[in-house]
Amino acid sequence: MSNIAKRQTSTLDKVLRIALYVTLLAMALVYLAPFVVMLLTSLKDVEEIRSGTLLSLPASLDFYAWGKAWSGACTGGTCEGIAPYFLNSFQIVIPAVLISTIVGALNGYVISHWKFRGSNLFFAALLLGCFIPFQVILLPMARTLGWLGIANTTTGLVFVHVVYGVAFTTLFFRNFYQAVPAELVKAARLDGAGFFTIFYRIILPISTPIIVVTIIWQFTQIWNDFLFGVAFSGFDTQPVTVALNNLVNTSFGGKEYNVDMAAAIIAALPTLLVYVLAGKYFVRGLTAGAVKG
Amino acid sequence: MTTKSANSGSRTTQSGRPARLSLADWMPKLVMAPTVVTTIVCIYGYMIWTAVLSFTNSRMLPTYKFVGTAQYERLFDNDRWLVALSNLGVFGGLFILICLVLGVMLAIFLDQKIRAEGAIRTIYLYPMAISFIVTGTAWKWLLNPTNGIEKMMIELGFEDFRFNWLSDPDMVVYCLVIAAVWQASGFVMALFLAGLRGVDGEMIKAAQLDGAGIFTTYRRIILPSLKPVFFSAMVILSHIAIKSFDLVASLTNGGPGYSSDLPANFMYTHAFNRSQMGLGSASAMVMLGCVLAILIPYLYSELRGERHE
């Protein structure tokens, strides 16, 4: 009797198990499909796109659209492809990520181990600052960048990204350093070690995981930004997201979907690459910032 | 005086040690100073500045001629704003709901000791790494009524298949939902997966010893213990929904007409393109109000929770 019951449940288990895998794989295909379609479209010529469907394979590997997207497509007024804007994005991302990470690390260190009167209140204020809709600061910031003489420059965008990125980087580092035993820092202070000595000797050497997480997070955020880019960049200093949007939305004559798709993939490539290479940390970073936040 | 400041410097750390006032005591404050200044000025100062602008009749340049709540009255008389606001309701509601359901479901499925879990998780999550501008571009192509999914289905033999939401003012907002869910549901999955991994194994074992099946265990024990994750996900998703700007810009550009506008796009258009700074500021303040209404109760409960630990 009990044997039969066991056999029945195990067949049921097997069926459920198969259904589980089928569902998971089907969902994986759904998540993958848009990227596959983009890739396929970018490799077809315009005629093939018109005659085929989304998932039909290209007749031959043709990288014409990629070349044009990179250096020949027209965005707004000029026809230099998205290459210059791709480089703009790097010019913005690299300093902004470095500065916001360093400042965040020091802030997190202070908030978790060198508390002063009001530091907790300030942290709460900063936390709230993470979540404001940026529409609420756009106009005053535009005026400020004008006054500082860095409107429409990449320097201006670096400044903006640092100012609003520090809230997040501080949050990450603070959560991480909170787990460092206070006794460790206390003992070092009793030995006469100062603020920076403790930071370099004790805190920094154990910070690698959170530094990686923060850099990945900031890199993705800043690279993917559109709002600040479109509001504060000049014609020559647009980040790649803004250029891509212009490319896709301004069409003269026939629409070249293959070029659009190639440009979109190029714009997505750096963050995708970071994600594939360091995805484990990326997941950890996302959850660290959200669950603990 | 000296004793007092030295005390406050050493309050939390060096108990019983002779007070000493030096640069070291000031270092932490000095290091934090730039952030404190930029936070006060660039977050809270600008917020107030925008609030002030919203009570003026500023158009292309800020003027400080106060007009009371006239801009807010104009705002709520403006059909385009009302459309944007109701779009936010539909878009936000569906986006949050579907992401949560899908995210929880996928997380539970992935939690069943799945082979190649890492690879599948990566596939679910990769859209989150991509800019909404790219996402919008991709979906604009997929949802294109003449070339996209519609054409594919017709060629597959479904002659009568119609899918023209992108050009239908009544349906276009659902296109935003599709793209946004595709982008963010994997992230919700990751949050819940992390949460599931943190659930106390003893509790689950005890439940199973009591004869609870896998469904009961999830429904009665595991999911209720994930309440904090649920709230975090809610807050993050509603935040994404309220500030959604780039997705609309790239997928629909607000069209057809202004049928797919969201408040963020309304604000940008009026403040930057139409020289309606006062009106734009008023709309930004309403957006801020929406965020605070969600955020303050959340932060309050989070901070209170921390004190209990």
PDB file of N, CA, C and O in Angstrom, chain B residues 150-212:
ATOM      1  N   GLU B 150       3.538  41.126 -34.744  1.00  0.00           N
ATOM      2  CA  GLU B 150       2.342  40.929 -35.567  1.00  0.00           C
ATOM      3  C   GLU B 150       2.686  40.209 -36.881  1.00  0.00           C
ATOM      4  O   GLU B 150       2.072  39.211 -37.238  1.00  0.00           O
ATOM      5  N   LYS B 151       3.706  40.712 -37.551  1.00  0.00           N
ATOM      6  CA  LYS B 151       4.090  40.110 -38.829  1.00  0.00           C
ATOM      7  C   LYS B 151       4.564  38.670 -38.639  1.00  0.00           C
ATOM      8  O   LYS B 151       4.234  37.771 -39.413  1.00  0.00           O
ATOM      9  N   MET B 152       5.302  38.457 -37.552  1.00  0.00           N
ATOM     10  CA  MET B 152       5.818  37.120 -37.293  1.00  0.00           C
ATOM     11  C   MET B 152       4.670  36.132 -37.103  1.00  0.00           C
ATOM     12  O   MET B 152       4.686  35.035 -37.666  1.00  0.00           O
ATOM     13  N   MET B 153       3.667  36.533 -36.343  1.00  0.00           N
ATOM     14  CA  MET B 153       2.536  35.642 -36.093  1.00  0.00           C
ATOM     15  C   MET B 153       1.752  35.378 -37.372  1.00  0.00           C
ATOM     16  O   MET B 153       1.308  34.261 -37.625  1.00  0.00           O
ATOM     17  N   ILE B 154       1.601  36.406 -38.198  1.00  0.00           N
ATOM     18  CA  ILE B 154       0.869  36.214 -39.455  1.00  0.00           C
ATOM     19  C   ILE B 154       1.616  35.224 -40.343  1.00  0.00           C
ATOM     20  O   ILE B 154       1.032  34.315 -40.925  1.00  0.00           O
ATOM     21  N   GLU B 155       2.944  35.375 -40.415  1.00  0.00           N
ATOM     22  CA  GLU B 155       3.723  34.460 -41.247  1.00  0.00           C
ATOM     23  C   GLU B 155       3.706  33.040 -40.694  1.00  0.00           C
ATOM     24  O   GLU B 155       3.885  32.083 -41.424  1.00  0.00           O
ATOM     25  N   LEU B 156       3.484  32.944 -39.380  1.00  0.00           N
ATOM     26  CA  LEU B 156       3.403  31.613 -38.774  1.00  0.00           C
ATOM     27  C   LEU B 156       2.051  30.962 -39.052  1.00  0.00           C
ATOM     28  O   LEU B 156       1.808  29.829 -38.651  1.00  0.00           O
ATOM     29  N   GLY B 157       1.140  31.700 -39.696  1.00  0.00           N
ATOM     30  CA  GLY B 157      -0.133  31.110 -40.060  1.00  0.00           C
ATOM     31  C   GLY B 157      -1.332  31.699 -39.336  1.00  0.00           C
ATOM     32  O   GLY B 157      -2.467  31.364 -39.639  1.00  0.00           O
ATOM     33  N   PHE B 158      -1.076  32.577 -38.363  1.00  0.00           N
ATOM     34  CA  PHE B 158      -2.204  33.218 -37.679  1.00  0.00           C
ATOM     35  C   PHE B 158      -2.584  34.480 -38.452  1.00  0.00           C
ATOM     36  O   PHE B 158      -2.190  35.586 -38.117  1.00  0.00           O
ATOM     37  N   GLU B 159      -3.375  34.272 -39.504  1.00  0.00           N
ATOM     38  CA  GLU B 159      -3.661  35.358 -40.450  1.00  0.00           C
ATOM     39  C   GLU B 159      -4.308  36.575 -39.789  1.00  0.00           C
ATOM     40  O   GLU B 159      -4.081  37.711 -40.177  1.00  0.00           O
ATOM     41  N   ASP B 160      -5.157  36.298 -38.790  1.00  0.00           N
ATOM     42  CA  ASP B 160      -5.940  37.389 -38.215  1.00  0.00           C
ATOM     43  C   ASP B 160      -5.282  38.037 -37.009  1.00  0.00           C
ATOM     44  O   ASP B 160      -5.882  38.862 -36.337  1.00  0.00           O
ATOM     45  N   PHE B 161      -4.054  37.608 -36.714  1.00  0.00           N
ATOM     46  CA  PHE B 161      -3.390  38.134 -35.534  1.00  0.00           C
ATOM     47  C   PHE B 161      -3.130  39.629 -35.694  1.00  0.00           C
ATOM     48  O   PHE B 161      -2.560  40.080 -36.675  1.00  0.00           O
ATOM     49  N   ARG B 162      -3.584  40.416 -34.697  1.00  0.00           N
ATOM     50  CA  ARG B 162      -3.341  41.856 -34.735  1.00  0.00           C
ATOM     51  C   ARG B 162      -2.661  42.283 -33.452  1.00  0.00           C
ATOM     52  O   ARG B 162      -3.068  41.887 -32.360  1.00  0.00           O
ATOM     53  N   PHE B 163      -1.643  43.060 -33.571  1.00  0.00           N
ATOM     54  CA  PHE B 163      -0.961  43.535 -32.379  1.00  0.00           C
ATOM     55  C   PHE B 163      -0.420  44.933 -32.660  1.00  0.00           C
ATOM     56  O   PHE B 163       0.719  45.102 -33.065  1.00  0.00           O
ATOM     57  N   ASN B 164      -1.283  45.919 -32.478  1.00  0.00           N
ATOM     58  CA  ASN B 164      -0.874  47.278 -32.829  1.00  0.00           C
ATOM     59  C   ASN B 164      -0.975  48.219 -31.628  1.00  0.00           C
ATOM     60  O   ASN B 164      -1.320  49.374 -31.762  1.00  0.00           O
ATOM     61  N   TRP B 165      -0.655  47.678 -30.451  1.00  0.00           N
ATOM     62  CA  TRP B 165      -0.784  48.494 -29.246  1.00  0.00           C
ATOM     63  C   TRP B 165       0.041  49.779 -29.319  1.00  0.00           C
ATOM     64  O   TRP B 165      -0.358  50.788 -28.776  1.00  0.00           O
ATOM     65  N   LEU B 166       1.194  49.680 -29.991  1.00  0.00           N
ATOM     66  CA  LEU B 166       2.095  50.829 -30.017  1.00  0.00           C
ATOM     67  C   LEU B 166       1.466  52.036 -30.714  1.00  0.00           C
ATOM     68  O   LEU B 166       1.815  53.177 -30.407  1.00  0.00           O
ATOM     69  N   SER B 167       0.529  51.795 -31.622  1.00  0.00           N
ATOM     70  CA  SER B 167      -0.088  52.924 -32.315  1.00  0.00           C
ATOM     71  C   SER B 167      -1.523  53.159 -31.861  1.00  0.00           C
ATOM     72  O   SER B 167      -2.238  53.958 -32.450  1.00  0.00           O
ATOM     73  N   ASP B 168      -1.925  52.464 -30.796  1.00  0.00           N
ATOM     74  CA  ASP B 168      -3.287  52.623 -30.298  1.00  0.00           C
ATOM     75  C   ASP B 168      -3.256  53.421 -28.986  1.00  0.00           C
ATOM     76  O   ASP B 168      -2.731  52.948 -27.986  1.00  0.00           O
ATOM     77  N   PRO B 169      -3.810  54.641 -29.005  1.00  0.00           N
ATOM     78  CA  PRO B 169      -3.727  55.493 -27.815  1.00  0.00           C
ATOM     79  C   PRO B 169      -4.275  54.834 -26.557  1.00  0.00           C
ATOM     80  O   PRO B 169      -3.833  55.151 -25.447  1.00  0.00           O
ATOM     81  N   ASP B 170      -5.228  53.916 -26.708  1.00  0.00           N
ATOM     82  CA  ASP B 170      -5.798  53.277 -25.522  1.00  0.00           C
ATOM     83  C   ASP B 170      -4.923  52.155 -24.986  1.00  0.00           C
ATOM     84  O   ASP B 170      -5.032  51.770 -23.833  1.00  0.00           O
ATOM     85  N   MET B 171      -4.091  51.586 -25.855  1.00  0.00           N
ATOM     86  CA  MET B 171      -3.323  50.412 -25.453  1.00  0.00           C
ATOM     87  C   MET B 171      -1.837  50.690 -25.262  1.00  0.00           C
ATOM     88  O   MET B 171      -1.112  49.862 -24.710  1.00  0.00           O
ATOM     89  N   VAL B 172      -1.385  51.854 -25.709  1.00  0.00           N
ATOM     90  CA  VAL B 172       0.061  52.089 -25.773  1.00  0.00           C
ATOM     91  C   VAL B 172       0.726  52.001 -24.387  1.00  0.00           C
ATOM     92  O   VAL B 172       1.862  51.547 -24.262  1.00  0.00           O
ATOM     93  N   VAL B 173      -0.020  52.357 -23.348  1.00  0.00           N
ATOM     94  CA  VAL B 173       0.581  52.326 -22.019  1.00  0.00           C
ATOM     95  C   VAL B 173       0.959  50.886 -21.616  1.00  0.00           C
ATOM     96  O   VAL B 173       1.922  50.669 -20.881  1.00  0.00           O
ATOM     97  N   TYR B 174       0.244  49.914 -22.177  1.00  0.00           N
ATOM     98  CA  TYR B 174       0.583  48.520 -21.861  1.00  0.00           C
ATOM     99  C   TYR B 174       1.898  48.098 -22.514  1.00  0.00           C
ATOM    100  O   TYR B 174       2.550  47.165 -22.043  1.00  0.00           O
ATOM    101  N   CYS B 175       2.257  48.782 -23.600  1.00  0.00           N
ATOM    102  CA  CYS B 175       3.570  48.513 -24.204  1.00  0.00           C
ATOM    103  C   CYS B 175       4.666  48.902 -23.221  1.00  0.00           C
ATOM    104  O   CYS B 175       5.681  48.211 -23.092  1.00  0.00           O
ATOM    105  N   LEU B 176       4.451  50.016 -22.527  1.00  0.00           N
ATOM    106  CA  LEU B 176       5.426  50.426 -21.509  1.00  0.00           C
ATOM    107  C   LEU B 176       5.530  49.357 -20.424  1.00  0.00           C
ATOM    108  O   LEU B 176       6.618  49.036 -19.949  1.00  0.00           O
ATOM    109  N   VAL B 177       4.361  48.807 -20.049  1.00  0.00           N
ATOM    110  CA  VAL B 177       4.356  47.778 -19.013  1.00  0.00           C
ATOM    111  C   VAL B 177       5.179  46.575 -19.465  1.00  0.00           C
ATOM    112  O   VAL B 177       6.028  46.065 -18.723  1.00  0.00           O
ATOM    113  N   ILE B 178       4.942  46.121 -20.712  1.00  0.00           N
ATOM    114  CA  ILE B 178       5.655  44.941 -21.213  1.00  0.00           C
ATOM    115  C   ILE B 178       7.165  45.149 -21.125  1.00  0.00           C
ATOM    116  O   ILE B 178       7.896  44.325 -20.568  1.00  0.00           O
ATOM    117  N   ALA B 179       7.628  46.270 -21.664  1.00  0.00           N
ATOM    118  CA  ALA B 179       9.071  46.508 -21.697  1.00  0.00           C
ATOM    119  C   ALA B 179       9.640  46.641 -20.288  1.00  0.00           C
ATOM    120  O   ALA B 179      10.709  46.107 -19.979  1.00  0.00           O
ATOM    121  N   ALA B 180       8.917  47.352 -19.422  1.00  0.00           N
ATOM    122  CA  ALA B 180       9.440  47.578 -18.072  1.00  0.00           C
ATOM    123  C   ALA B 180       9.456  46.282 -17.262  1.00  0.00           C
ATOM    124  O   ALA B 180      10.386  46.040 -16.493  1.00  0.00           O
ATOM    125  N   VAL B 181       8.428  45.450 -17.442  1.00  0.00           N
ATOM    126  CA  VAL B 181       8.408  44.164 -16.735  1.00  0.00           C
ATOM    127  C   VAL B 181       9.566  43.293 -17.214  1.00  0.00           C
ATOM    128  O   VAL B 181      10.264  42.667 -16.414  1.00  0.00           O
ATOM    129  N   TRP B 182       9.763  43.282 -18.524  1.00  0.00           N
ATOM    130  CA  TRP B 182      10.886  42.506 -19.068  1.00  0.00           C
ATOM    131  C   TRP B 182      12.197  42.955 -18.425  1.00  0.00           C
ATOM    132  O   TRP B 182      13.048  42.151 -18.091  1.00  0.00           O
ATOM    133  N   GLN B 183      12.328  44.254 -18.255  1.00  0.00           N
ATOM    134  CA  GLN B 183      13.572  44.782 -17.713  1.00  0.00           C
ATOM    135  C   GLN B 183      13.758  44.490 -16.230  1.00  0.00           C
ATOM    136  O   GLN B 183      14.843  44.166 -15.784  1.00  0.00           O
ATOM    137  N   ALA B 184      12.701  44.638 -15.433  1.00  0.00           N
ATOM    138  CA  ALA B 184      12.894  44.670 -13.983  1.00  0.00           C
ATOM    139  C   ALA B 184      12.471  43.400 -13.240  1.00  0.00           C
ATOM    140  O   ALA B 184      12.831  43.227 -12.084  1.00  0.00           O
ATOM    141  N   SER B 185      11.718  42.494 -13.898  1.00  0.00           N
ATOM    142  CA  SER B 185      11.213  41.345 -13.145  1.00  0.00           C
ATOM    143  C   SER B 185      12.346  40.424 -12.688  1.00  0.00           C
ATOM    144  O   SER B 185      12.269  39.822 -11.613  1.00  0.00           O
ATOM    145  N   GLY B 186      13.409  40.334 -13.496  1.00  0.00           N
ATOM    146  CA  GLY B 186      14.543  39.506 -13.102  1.00  0.00           C
ATOM    147  C   GLY B 186      15.200  40.024 -11.836  1.00  0.00           C
ATOM    148  O   GLY B 186      15.675  39.263 -10.994  1.00  0.00           O
ATOM    149  N   PHE B 187      15.188  41.325 -11.702  1.00  0.00           N
ATOM    150  CA  PHE B 187      15.755  41.949 -10.511  1.00  0.00           C
ATOM    151  C   PHE B 187      14.944  41.589  -9.266  1.00  0.00           C
ATOM    152  O   PHE B 187      15.496  41.260  -8.220  1.00  0.00           O
ATOM    153  N   VAL B 188      13.614  41.616  -9.411  1.00  0.00           N
ATOM    154  CA  VAL B 188      12.757  41.220  -8.294  1.00  0.00           C
ATOM    155  C   VAL B 188      13.014  39.757  -7.942  1.00  0.00           C
ATOM    156  O   VAL B 188      13.092  39.378  -6.772  1.00  0.00           O
ATOM    157  N   MET B 189      13.180  38.943  -8.981  1.00  0.00           N
ATOM    158  CA  MET B 189      13.516  37.537  -8.774  1.00  0.00           C
ATOM    159  C   MET B 189      14.788  37.415  -7.932  1.00  0.00           C
ATOM    160  O   MET B 189      14.839  36.642  -6.977  1.00  0.00           O
ATOM    161  N   ALA B 190      15.802  38.214  -8.276  1.00  0.00           N
ATOM    162  CA  ALA B 190      17.072  38.141  -7.542  1.00  0.00           C
ATOM    163  C   ALA B 190      16.878  38.539  -6.083  1.00  0.00           C
ATOM    164  O   ALA B 190      17.444  37.912  -5.179  1.00  0.00           O
ATOM    165  N   LEU B 191      16.074  39.571  -5.849  1.00  0.00           N
ATOM    166  CA  LEU B 191      15.808  39.993  -4.474  1.00  0.00           C
ATOM    167  C   LEU B 191      15.182  38.863  -3.676  1.00  0.00           C
ATOM    168  O   LEU B 191      15.606  38.547  -2.561  1.00  0.00           O
ATOM    169  N   PHE B 192      14.160  38.245  -4.255  1.00  0.00           N
ATOM    170  CA  PHE B 192      13.456  37.190  -3.530  1.00  0.00           C
ATOM    171  C   PHE B 192      14.315  35.946  -3.387  1.00  0.00           C
ATOM    172  O   PHE B 192      14.247  35.257  -2.369  1.00  0.00           O
ATOM    173  N   LEU B 193      15.121  35.668  -4.396  1.00  0.00           N
ATOM    174  CA  LEU B 193      16.001  34.507  -4.305  1.00  0.00           C
ATOM    175  C   LEU B 193      16.970  34.690  -3.133  1.00  0.00           C
ATOM    176  O   LEU B 193      17.172  33.775  -2.323  1.00  0.00           O
ATOM    177  N   ALA B 194      17.530  35.908  -3.038  1.00  0.00           N
ATOM    178  CA  ALA B 194      18.418  36.209  -1.916  1.00  0.00           C
ATOM    179  C   ALA B 194      17.658  36.049  -0.596  1.00  0.00           C
ATOM    180  O   ALA B 194      18.188  35.499   0.379  1.00  0.00           O
ATOM    181  N   GLY B 195      16.417  36.520  -0.587  1.00  0.00           N
ATOM    182  CA  GLY B 195      15.597  36.405   0.619  1.00  0.00           C
ATOM    183  C   GLY B 195      15.329  34.948   0.978  1.00  0.00           C
ATOM    184  O   GLY B 195      15.458  34.542   2.135  1.00  0.00           O
ATOM    185  N   LEU B 196      14.977  34.149  -0.029  1.00  0.00           N
ATOM    186  CA  LEU B 196      14.687  32.729   0.205  1.00  0.00           C
ATOM    187  C   LEU B 196      15.895  32.015   0.794  1.00  0.00           C
ATOM    188  O   LEU B 196      15.774  31.167   1.682  1.00  0.00           O
ATOM    189  N   ARG B 197      17.078  32.380   0.285  1.00  0.00           N
ATOM    190  CA  ARG B 197      18.300  31.735   0.776  1.00  0.00           C
ATOM    191  C   ARG B 197      18.572  32.109   2.222  1.00  0.00           C
ATOM    192  O   ARG B 197      19.316  31.427   2.920  1.00  0.00           O
ATOM    193  N   GLY B 198      17.959  33.211   2.663  1.00  0.00           N
ATOM    194  CA  GLY B 198      18.205  33.646   4.033  1.00  0.00           C
ATOM    195  C   GLY B 198      17.198  33.109   5.035  1.00  0.00           C
ATOM    196  O   GLY B 198      17.333  33.334   6.227  1.00  0.00           O
ATOM    197  N   VAL B 199      16.180  32.392   4.535  1.00  0.00           N
ATOM    198  CA  VAL B 199      15.156  31.884   5.458  1.00  0.00           C
ATOM    199  C   VAL B 199      15.746  30.775   6.320  1.00  0.00           C
ATOM    200  O   VAL B 199      16.510  29.934   5.837  1.00  0.00           O
ATOM    201  N   ASP B 200      15.397  30.784   7.572  1.00  0.00           N
ATOM    202  CA  ASP B 200      15.917  29.823   8.533  1.00  0.00           C
ATOM    203  C   ASP B 200      15.559  28.385   8.136  1.00  0.00           C
ATOM    204  O   ASP B 200      14.384  28.017   8.064  1.00  0.00           O
ATOM    205  N   GLY B 201      16.574  27.569   7.868  1.00  0.00           N
ATOM    206  CA  GLY B 201      16.348  26.198   7.424  1.00  0.00           C
ATOM    207  C   GLY B 201      15.649  25.336   8.469  1.00  0.00           C
ATOM    208  O   GLY B 201      14.863  24.447   8.147  1.00  0.00           O
ATOM    209  N   GLU B 202      15.923  25.619   9.751  1.00  0.00           N
ATOM    210  CA  GLU B 202      15.321  24.841  10.835  1.00  0.00           C
ATOM    211  C   GLU B 202      13.799  24.924  10.801  1.00  0.00           C
ATOM    212  O   GLU B 202      13.094  23.932  10.990  1.00  0.00           O
ATOM    213  N   MET B 203      13.330  26.171  10.522  1.00  0.00           N
ATOM    214  CA  MET B 203      11.897  26.413  10.520  1.00  0.00           C
ATOM    215  C   MET B 203      11.219  25.563   9.432  1.00  0.00           C
ATOM    216  O   MET B 203      10.169  24.980   9.644  1.00  0.00           O
ATOM    217  N   ILE B 204      11.896  25.500   8.273  1.00  0.00           N
ATOM    218  CA  ILE B 204      11.335  24.741   7.162  1.00  0.00           C
ATOM    219  C   ILE B 204      11.315  23.250   7.501  1.00  0.00           C
ATOM    220  O   ILE B 204      10.330  22.559   7.278  1.00  0.00           O
ATOM    221  N   LYS B 205      12.431  22.786   8.105  1.00  0.00           N
ATOM    222  CA  LYS B 205      12.516  21.378   8.476  1.00  0.00           C
ATOM    223  C   LYS B 205      11.409  21.009   9.457  1.00  0.00           C
ATOM    224  O   LYS B 205      10.741  19.987   9.311  1.00  0.00           O
ATOM    225  N   ALA B 206      11.224  21.881  10.435  1.00  0.00           N
ATOM    226  CA  ALA B 206      10.197  21.632  11.444  1.00  0.00           C
ATOM    227  C   ALA B 206       8.823  21.517  10.798  1.00  0.00           C
ATOM    228  O   ALA B 206       8.049  20.599  11.105  1.00  0.00           O
ATOM    229  N   ALA B 207       8.562  22.410   9.859  1.00  0.00           N
ATOM    230  CA  ALA B 207       7.265  22.389   9.185  1.00  0.00           C
ATOM    231  C   ALA B 207       7.090  21.095   8.421  1.00  0.00           C
ATOM    232  O   ALA B 207       6.015  20.482   8.423  1.00  0.00           O
ATOM    233  N   GLN B 208       8.181  20.643   7.768  1.00  0.00           N
ATOM    234  CA  GLN B 208       8.068  19.435   6.962  1.00  0.00           C
ATOM    235  C   GLN B 208       7.915  18.193   7.838  1.00  0.00           C
ATOM    236  O   GLN B 208       7.232  17.247   7.475  1.00  0.00           O
ATOM    237  N   LEU B 209       8.554  18.230   9.016  1.00  0.00           N
ATOM    238  CA  LEU B 209       8.377  17.124   9.955  1.00  0.00           C
ATOM    239  C   LEU B 209       6.927  17.037  10.421  1.00  0.00           C
ATOM    240  O   LEU B 209       6.401  15.969  10.659  1.00  0.00           O
ATOM    241  N   ASP B 210       6.296  18.218  10.519  1.00  0.00           N
ATOM    242  CA  ASP B 210       4.887  18.243  10.920  1.00  0.00           C
ATOM    243  C   ASP B 210       3.974  17.795   9.783  1.00  0.00           C
ATOM    244  O   ASP B 210       2.759  17.836   9.918  1.00  0.00           O
ATOM    245  N   GLY B 211       4.571  17.434   8.658  1.00  0.00           N
ATOM    246  CA  GLY B 211       3.780  16.909   7.562  1.00  0.00           C
ATOM    247  C   GLY B 211       3.311  17.951   6.567  1.00  0.00           C
ATOM    248  O   GLY B 211       2.467  17.672   5.735  1.00  0.00           O
ATOM    249  N   ALA B 212       3.839  19.162   6.648  1.00  0.00           N
ATOM    250  CA  ALA B 212       3.432  20.196   5.693  1.00  0.00           C
ATOM    251  C   ALA B 212       4.066  19.908   4.332  1.00  0.00           C
ATOM    252  O   ALA B 212       5.256  19.619   4.250  1.00  0.00           O
TER     253      ALA B 212
END
